[in-house]
Tab-separated table of N, CA, C and O in Angstrom:
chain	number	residue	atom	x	y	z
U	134	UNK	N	-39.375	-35.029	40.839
U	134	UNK	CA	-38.884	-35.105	42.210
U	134	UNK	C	-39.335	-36.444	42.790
U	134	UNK	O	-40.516	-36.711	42.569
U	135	UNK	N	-38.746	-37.194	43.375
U	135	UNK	CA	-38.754	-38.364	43.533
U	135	UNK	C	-37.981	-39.285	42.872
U	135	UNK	O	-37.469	-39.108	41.766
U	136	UNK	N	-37.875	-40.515	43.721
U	136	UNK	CA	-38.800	-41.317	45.096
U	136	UNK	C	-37.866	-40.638	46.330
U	136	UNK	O	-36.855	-40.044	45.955
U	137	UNK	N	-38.126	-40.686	47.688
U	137	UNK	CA	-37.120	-40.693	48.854
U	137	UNK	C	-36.589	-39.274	48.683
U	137	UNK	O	-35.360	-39.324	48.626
U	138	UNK	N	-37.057	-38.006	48.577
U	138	UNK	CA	-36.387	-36.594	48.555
U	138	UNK	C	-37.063	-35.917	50.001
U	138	UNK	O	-38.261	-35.912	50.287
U	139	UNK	N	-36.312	-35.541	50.545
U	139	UNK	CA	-36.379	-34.607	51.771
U	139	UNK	C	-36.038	-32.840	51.081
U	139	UNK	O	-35.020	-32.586	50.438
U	140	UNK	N	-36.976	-31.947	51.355
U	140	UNK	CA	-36.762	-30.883	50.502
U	140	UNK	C	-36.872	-29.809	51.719
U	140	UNK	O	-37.902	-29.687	52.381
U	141	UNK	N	-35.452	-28.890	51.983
U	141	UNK	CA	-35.876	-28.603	53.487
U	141	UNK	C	-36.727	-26.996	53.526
U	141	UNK	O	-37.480	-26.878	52.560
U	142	UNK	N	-36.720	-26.064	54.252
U	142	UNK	CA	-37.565	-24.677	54.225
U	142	UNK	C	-36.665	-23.623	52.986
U	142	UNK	O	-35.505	-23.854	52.646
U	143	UNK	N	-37.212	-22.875	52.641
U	143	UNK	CA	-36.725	-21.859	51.404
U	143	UNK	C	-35.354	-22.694	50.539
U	143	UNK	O	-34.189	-22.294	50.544
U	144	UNK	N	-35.853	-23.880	49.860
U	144	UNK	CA	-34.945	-24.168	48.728
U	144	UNK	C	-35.628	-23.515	47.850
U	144	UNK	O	-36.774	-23.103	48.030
U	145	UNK	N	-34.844	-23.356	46.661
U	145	UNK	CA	-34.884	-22.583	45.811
U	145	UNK	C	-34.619	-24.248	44.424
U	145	UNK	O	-33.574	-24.882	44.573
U	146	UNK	N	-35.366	-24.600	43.553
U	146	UNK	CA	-35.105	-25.601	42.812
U	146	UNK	C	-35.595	-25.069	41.105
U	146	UNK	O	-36.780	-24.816	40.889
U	147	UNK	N	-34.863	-24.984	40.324
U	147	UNK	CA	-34.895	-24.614	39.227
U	147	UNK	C	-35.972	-25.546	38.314
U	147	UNK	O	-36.705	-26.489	38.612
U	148	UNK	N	-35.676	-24.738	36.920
U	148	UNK	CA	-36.338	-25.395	35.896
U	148	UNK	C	-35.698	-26.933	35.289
U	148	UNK	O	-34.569	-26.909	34.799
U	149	UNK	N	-36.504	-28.316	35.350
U	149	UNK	CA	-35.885	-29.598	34.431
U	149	UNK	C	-34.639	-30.214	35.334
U	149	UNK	O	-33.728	-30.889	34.856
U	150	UNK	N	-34.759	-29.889	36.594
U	150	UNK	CA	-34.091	-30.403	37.926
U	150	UNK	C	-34.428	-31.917	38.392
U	150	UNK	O	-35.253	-31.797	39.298
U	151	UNK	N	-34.197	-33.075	38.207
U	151	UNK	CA	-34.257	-34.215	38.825
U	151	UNK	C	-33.659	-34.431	40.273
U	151	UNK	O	-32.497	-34.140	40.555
U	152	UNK	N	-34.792	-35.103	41.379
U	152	UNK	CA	-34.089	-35.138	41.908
U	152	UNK	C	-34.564	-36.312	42.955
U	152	UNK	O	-35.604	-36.233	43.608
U	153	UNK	N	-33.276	-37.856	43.041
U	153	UNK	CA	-33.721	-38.752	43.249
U	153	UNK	C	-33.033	-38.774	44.396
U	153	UNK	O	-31.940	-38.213	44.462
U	154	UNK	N	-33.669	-39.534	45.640
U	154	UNK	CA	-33.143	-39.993	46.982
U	154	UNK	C	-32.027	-39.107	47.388
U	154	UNK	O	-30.866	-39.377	47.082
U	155	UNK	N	-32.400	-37.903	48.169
U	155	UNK	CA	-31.510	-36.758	47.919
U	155	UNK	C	-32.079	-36.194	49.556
U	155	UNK	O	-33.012	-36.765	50.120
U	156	UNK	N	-31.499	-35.247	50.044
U	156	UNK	CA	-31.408	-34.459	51.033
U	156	UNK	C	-31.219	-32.969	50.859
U	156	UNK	O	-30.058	-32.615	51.060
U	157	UNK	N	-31.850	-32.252	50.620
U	157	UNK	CA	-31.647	-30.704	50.711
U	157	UNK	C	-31.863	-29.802	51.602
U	157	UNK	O	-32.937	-29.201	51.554
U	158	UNK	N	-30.874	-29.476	52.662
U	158	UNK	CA	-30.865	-28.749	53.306
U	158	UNK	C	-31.540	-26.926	53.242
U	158	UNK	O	-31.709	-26.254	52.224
U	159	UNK	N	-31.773	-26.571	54.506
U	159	UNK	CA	-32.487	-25.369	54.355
U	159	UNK	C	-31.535	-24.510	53.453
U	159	UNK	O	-30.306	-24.575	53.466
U	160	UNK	N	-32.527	-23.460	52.445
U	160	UNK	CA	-32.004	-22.634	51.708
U	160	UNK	C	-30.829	-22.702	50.586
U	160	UNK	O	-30.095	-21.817	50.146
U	161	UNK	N	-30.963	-24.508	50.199
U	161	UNK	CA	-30.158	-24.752	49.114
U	161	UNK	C	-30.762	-24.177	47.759
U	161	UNK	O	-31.926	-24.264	47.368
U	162	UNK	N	-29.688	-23.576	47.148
U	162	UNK	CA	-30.337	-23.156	45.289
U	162	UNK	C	-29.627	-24.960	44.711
U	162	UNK	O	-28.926	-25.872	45.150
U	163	UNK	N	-30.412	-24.582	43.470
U	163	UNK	CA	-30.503	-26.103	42.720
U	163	UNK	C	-30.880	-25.464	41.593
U	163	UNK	O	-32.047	-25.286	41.245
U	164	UNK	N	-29.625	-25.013	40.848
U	164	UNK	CA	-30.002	-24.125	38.986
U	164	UNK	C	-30.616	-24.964	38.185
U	164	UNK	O	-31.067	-26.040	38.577
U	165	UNK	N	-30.674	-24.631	37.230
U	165	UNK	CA	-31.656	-25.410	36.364
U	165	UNK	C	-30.934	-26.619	35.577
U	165	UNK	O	-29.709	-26.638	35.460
U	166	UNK	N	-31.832	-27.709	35.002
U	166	UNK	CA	-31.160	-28.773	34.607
U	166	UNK	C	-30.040	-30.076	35.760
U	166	UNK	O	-29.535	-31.171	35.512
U	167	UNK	N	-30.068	-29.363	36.760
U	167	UNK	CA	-28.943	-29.959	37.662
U	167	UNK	C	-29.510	-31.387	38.465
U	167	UNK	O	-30.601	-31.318	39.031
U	168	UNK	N	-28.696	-32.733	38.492
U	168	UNK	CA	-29.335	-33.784	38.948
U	168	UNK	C	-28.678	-34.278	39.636
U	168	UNK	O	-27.452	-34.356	39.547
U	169	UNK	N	-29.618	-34.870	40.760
U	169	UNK	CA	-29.149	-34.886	42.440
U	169	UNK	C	-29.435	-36.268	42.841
U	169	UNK	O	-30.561	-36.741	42.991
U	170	UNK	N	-28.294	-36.883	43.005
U	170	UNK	CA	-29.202	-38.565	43.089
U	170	UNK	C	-28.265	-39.048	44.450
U	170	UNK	O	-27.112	-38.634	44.571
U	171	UNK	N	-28.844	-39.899	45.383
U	171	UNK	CA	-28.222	-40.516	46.339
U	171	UNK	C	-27.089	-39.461	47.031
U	171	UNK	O	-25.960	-39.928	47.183
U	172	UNK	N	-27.362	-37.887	47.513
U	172	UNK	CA	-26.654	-37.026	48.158
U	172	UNK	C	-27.677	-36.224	48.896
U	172	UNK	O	-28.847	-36.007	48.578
U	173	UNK	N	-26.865	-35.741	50.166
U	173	UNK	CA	-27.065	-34.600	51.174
U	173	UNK	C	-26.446	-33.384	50.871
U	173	UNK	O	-25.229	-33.323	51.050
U	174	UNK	N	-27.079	-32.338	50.420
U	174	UNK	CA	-26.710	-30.980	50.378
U	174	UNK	C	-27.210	-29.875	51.064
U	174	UNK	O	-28.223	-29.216	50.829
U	175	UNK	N	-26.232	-29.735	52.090
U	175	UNK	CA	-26.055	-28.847	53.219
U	175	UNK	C	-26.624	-27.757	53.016
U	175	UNK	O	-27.111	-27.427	51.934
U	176	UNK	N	-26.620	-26.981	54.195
U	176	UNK	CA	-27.565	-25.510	54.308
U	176	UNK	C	-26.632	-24.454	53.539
U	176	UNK	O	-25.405	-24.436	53.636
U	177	UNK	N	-27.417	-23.559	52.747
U	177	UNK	CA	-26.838	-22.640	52.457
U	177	UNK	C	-25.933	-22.818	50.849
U	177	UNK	O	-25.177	-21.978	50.364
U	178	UNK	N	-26.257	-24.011	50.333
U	178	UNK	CA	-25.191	-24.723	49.499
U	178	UNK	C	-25.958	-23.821	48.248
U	178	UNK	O	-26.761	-22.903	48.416
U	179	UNK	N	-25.355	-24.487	46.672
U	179	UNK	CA	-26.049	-24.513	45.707
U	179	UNK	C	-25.180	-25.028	44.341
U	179	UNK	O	-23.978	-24.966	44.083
U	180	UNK	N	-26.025	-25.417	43.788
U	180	UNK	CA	-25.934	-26.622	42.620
U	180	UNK	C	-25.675	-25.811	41.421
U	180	UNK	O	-26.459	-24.862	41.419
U	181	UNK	N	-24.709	-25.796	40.163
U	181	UNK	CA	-24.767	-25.202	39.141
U	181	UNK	C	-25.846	-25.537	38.104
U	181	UNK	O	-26.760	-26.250	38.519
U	182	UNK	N	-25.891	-25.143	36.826
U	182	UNK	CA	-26.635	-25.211	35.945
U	182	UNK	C	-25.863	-26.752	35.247
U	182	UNK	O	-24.663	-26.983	35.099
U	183	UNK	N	-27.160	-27.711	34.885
U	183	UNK	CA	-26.445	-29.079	34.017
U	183	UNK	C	-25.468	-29.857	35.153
U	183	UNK	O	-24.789	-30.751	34.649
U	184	UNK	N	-25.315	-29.693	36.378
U	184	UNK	CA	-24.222	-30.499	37.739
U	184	UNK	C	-25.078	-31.501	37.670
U	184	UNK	O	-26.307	-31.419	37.666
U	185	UNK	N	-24.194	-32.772	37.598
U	185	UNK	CA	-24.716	-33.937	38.210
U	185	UNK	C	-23.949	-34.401	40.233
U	185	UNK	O	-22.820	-34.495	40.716
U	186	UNK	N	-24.857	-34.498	40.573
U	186	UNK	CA	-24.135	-35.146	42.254
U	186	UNK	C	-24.213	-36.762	42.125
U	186	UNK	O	-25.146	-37.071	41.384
U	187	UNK	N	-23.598	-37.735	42.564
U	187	UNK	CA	-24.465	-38.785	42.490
U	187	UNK	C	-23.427	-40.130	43.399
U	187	UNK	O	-22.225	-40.004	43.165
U	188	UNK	N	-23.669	-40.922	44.032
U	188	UNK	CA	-22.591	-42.071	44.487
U	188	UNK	C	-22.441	-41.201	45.738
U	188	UNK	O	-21.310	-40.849	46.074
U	189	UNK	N	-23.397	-40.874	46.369
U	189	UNK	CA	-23.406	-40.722	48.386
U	189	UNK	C	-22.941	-39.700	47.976
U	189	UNK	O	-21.821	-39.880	48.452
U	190	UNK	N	-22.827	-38.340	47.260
U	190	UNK	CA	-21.824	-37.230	47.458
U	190	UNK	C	-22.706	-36.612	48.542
U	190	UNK	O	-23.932	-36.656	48.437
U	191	UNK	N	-21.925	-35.871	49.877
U	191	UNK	CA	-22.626	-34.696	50.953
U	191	UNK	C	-21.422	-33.620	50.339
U	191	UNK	O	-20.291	-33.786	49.884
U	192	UNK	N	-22.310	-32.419	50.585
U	192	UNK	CA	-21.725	-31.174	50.548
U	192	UNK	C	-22.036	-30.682	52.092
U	192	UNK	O	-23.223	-30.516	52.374
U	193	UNK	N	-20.977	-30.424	53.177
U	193	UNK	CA	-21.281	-29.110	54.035
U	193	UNK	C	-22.209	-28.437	53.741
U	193	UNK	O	-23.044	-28.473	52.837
U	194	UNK	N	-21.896	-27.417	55.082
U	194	UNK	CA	-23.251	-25.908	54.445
U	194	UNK	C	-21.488	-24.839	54.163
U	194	UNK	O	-20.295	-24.773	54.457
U	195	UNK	N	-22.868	-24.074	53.203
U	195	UNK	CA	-22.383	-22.855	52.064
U	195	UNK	C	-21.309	-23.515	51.210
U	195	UNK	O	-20.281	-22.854	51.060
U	196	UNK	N	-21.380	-24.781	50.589
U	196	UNK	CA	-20.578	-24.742	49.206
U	196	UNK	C	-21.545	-24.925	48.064
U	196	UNK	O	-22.700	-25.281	47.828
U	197	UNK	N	-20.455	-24.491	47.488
U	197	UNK	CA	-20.669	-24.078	45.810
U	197	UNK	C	-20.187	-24.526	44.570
U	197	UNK	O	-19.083	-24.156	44.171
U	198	UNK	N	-21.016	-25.408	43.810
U	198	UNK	CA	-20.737	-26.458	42.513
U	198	UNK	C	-20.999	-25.834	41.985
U	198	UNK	O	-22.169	-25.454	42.031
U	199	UNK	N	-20.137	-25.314	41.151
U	199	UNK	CA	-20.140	-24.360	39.645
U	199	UNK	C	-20.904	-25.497	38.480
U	199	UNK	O	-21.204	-26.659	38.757
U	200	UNK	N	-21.106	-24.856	37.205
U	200	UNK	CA	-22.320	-25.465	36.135
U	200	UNK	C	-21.420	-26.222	35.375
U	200	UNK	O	-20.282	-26.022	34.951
U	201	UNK	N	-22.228	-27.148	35.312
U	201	UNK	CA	-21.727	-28.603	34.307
U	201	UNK	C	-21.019	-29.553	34.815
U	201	UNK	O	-20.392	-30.372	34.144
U	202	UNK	N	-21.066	-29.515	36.004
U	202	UNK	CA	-19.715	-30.482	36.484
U	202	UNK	C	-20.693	-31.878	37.249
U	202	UNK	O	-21.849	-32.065	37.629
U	203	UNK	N	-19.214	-32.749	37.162
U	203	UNK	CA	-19.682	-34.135	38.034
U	203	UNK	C	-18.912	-34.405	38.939
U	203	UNK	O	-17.691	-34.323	38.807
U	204	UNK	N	-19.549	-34.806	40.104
U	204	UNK	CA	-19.819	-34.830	41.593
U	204	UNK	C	-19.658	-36.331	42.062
U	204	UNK	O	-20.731	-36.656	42.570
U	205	UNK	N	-18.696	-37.454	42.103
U	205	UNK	CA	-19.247	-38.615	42.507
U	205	UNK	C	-18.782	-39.028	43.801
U	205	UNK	O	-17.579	-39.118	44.044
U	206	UNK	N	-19.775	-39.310	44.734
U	206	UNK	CA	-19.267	-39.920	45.758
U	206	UNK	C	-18.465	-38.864	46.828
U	206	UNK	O	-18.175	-39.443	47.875
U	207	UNK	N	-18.091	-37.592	46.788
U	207	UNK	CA	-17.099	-36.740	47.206
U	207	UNK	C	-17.963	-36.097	48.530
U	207	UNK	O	-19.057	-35.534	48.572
U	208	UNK	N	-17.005	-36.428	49.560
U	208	UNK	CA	-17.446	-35.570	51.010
U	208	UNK	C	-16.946	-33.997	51.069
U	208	UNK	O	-15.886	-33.829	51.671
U	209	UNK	N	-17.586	-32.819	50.514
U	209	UNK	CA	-17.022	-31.924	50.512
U	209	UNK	C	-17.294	-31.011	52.042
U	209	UNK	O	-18.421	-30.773	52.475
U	210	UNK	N	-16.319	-30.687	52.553
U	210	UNK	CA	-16.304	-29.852	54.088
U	210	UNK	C	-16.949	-28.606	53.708
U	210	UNK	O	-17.032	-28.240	52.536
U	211	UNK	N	-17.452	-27.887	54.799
U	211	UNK	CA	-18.101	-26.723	54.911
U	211	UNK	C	-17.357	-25.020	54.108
U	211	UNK	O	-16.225	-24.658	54.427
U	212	UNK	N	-18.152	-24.263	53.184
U	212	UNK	CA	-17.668	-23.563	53.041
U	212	UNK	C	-16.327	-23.507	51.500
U	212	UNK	O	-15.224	-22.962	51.537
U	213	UNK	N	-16.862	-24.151	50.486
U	213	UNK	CA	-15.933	-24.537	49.848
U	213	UNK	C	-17.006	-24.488	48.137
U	213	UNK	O	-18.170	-24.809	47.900
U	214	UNK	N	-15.732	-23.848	47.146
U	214	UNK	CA	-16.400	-23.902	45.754
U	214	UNK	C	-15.682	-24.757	45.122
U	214	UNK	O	-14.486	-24.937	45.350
U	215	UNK	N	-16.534	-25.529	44.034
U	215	UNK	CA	-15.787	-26.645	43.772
U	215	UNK	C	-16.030	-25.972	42.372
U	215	UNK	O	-16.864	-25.076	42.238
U	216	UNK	N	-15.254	-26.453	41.321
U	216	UNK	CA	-14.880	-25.596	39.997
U	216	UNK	C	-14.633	-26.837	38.630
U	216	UNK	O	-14.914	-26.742	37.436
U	217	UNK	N	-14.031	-27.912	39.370
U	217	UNK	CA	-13.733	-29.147	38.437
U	217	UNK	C	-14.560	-30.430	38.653
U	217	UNK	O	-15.595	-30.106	39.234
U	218	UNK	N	-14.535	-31.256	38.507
U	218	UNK	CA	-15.230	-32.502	38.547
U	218	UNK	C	-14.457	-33.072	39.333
U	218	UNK	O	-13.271	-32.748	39.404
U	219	UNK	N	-15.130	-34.271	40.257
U	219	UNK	CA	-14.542	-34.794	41.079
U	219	UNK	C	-15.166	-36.895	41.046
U	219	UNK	O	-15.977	-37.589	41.658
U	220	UNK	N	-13.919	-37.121	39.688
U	220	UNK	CA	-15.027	-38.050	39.510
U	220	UNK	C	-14.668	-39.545	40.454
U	220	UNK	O	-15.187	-40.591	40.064
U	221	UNK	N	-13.918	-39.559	41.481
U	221	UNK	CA	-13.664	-40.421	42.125
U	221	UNK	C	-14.147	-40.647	43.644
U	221	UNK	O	-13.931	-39.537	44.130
U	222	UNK	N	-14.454	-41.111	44.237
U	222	UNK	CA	-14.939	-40.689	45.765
U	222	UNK	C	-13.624	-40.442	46.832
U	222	UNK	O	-12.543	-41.030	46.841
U	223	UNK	N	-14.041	-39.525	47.583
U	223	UNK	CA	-13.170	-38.695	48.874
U	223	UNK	C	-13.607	-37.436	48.937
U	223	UNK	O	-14.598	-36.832	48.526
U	224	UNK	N	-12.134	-37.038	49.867
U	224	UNK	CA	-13.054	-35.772	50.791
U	224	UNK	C	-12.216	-34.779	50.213
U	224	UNK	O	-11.061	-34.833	49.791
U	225	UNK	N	-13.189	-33.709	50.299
U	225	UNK	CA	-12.462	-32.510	49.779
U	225	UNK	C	-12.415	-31.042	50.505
U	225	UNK	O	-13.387	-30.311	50.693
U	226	UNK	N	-10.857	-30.747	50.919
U	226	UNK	CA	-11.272	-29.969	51.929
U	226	UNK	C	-10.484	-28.381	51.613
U	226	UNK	O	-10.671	-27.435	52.378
């Protein structure tokens, strides 16, 4: 964990989790293996197993990155499961 991580009240952060210059909002899960670099993840959110975030991605509060996937740069709105990779930057609503 580290450098620059803000880790907010009841996250939940798994086993072999990296997590660099990052923002975690209250009561985010973060499964195991999953790596979080240069993003804000909203209240209520949570990270799959093996997800990379990385290139400014924010998630709203309560979405949901299913396991194995990549995350770059993508503004995802509140309330939303993401299922595929999103390897270009924009918003996803």
């Amino acid at each position: 964990i580290g450098p620059n991580v803000t880790i907010g009240p009841n996250v939940i952060i798994g086993d072999g989790v990296r997590l660099q210059r990052c923002v975690l909002m209250e009561a985010t899960q973060v499964k195991d293996y999953a790596w979080i670099k240069n993003s804000i993840v909203g209240w209520h959110s949570s990270i799959g197993r093996w997800s990379r975030l990385d290139g400014v991605t924010v998630l709203g509060d309560d979405v949901h990155i299913g396991h194995e996937l990549y995350i770059n740069g993508a503004s995802v709105l509140p309330h939303k499961s993401i299922n595929a990779n999103v390897c270009e930057p924009g918003i996803v609503m």
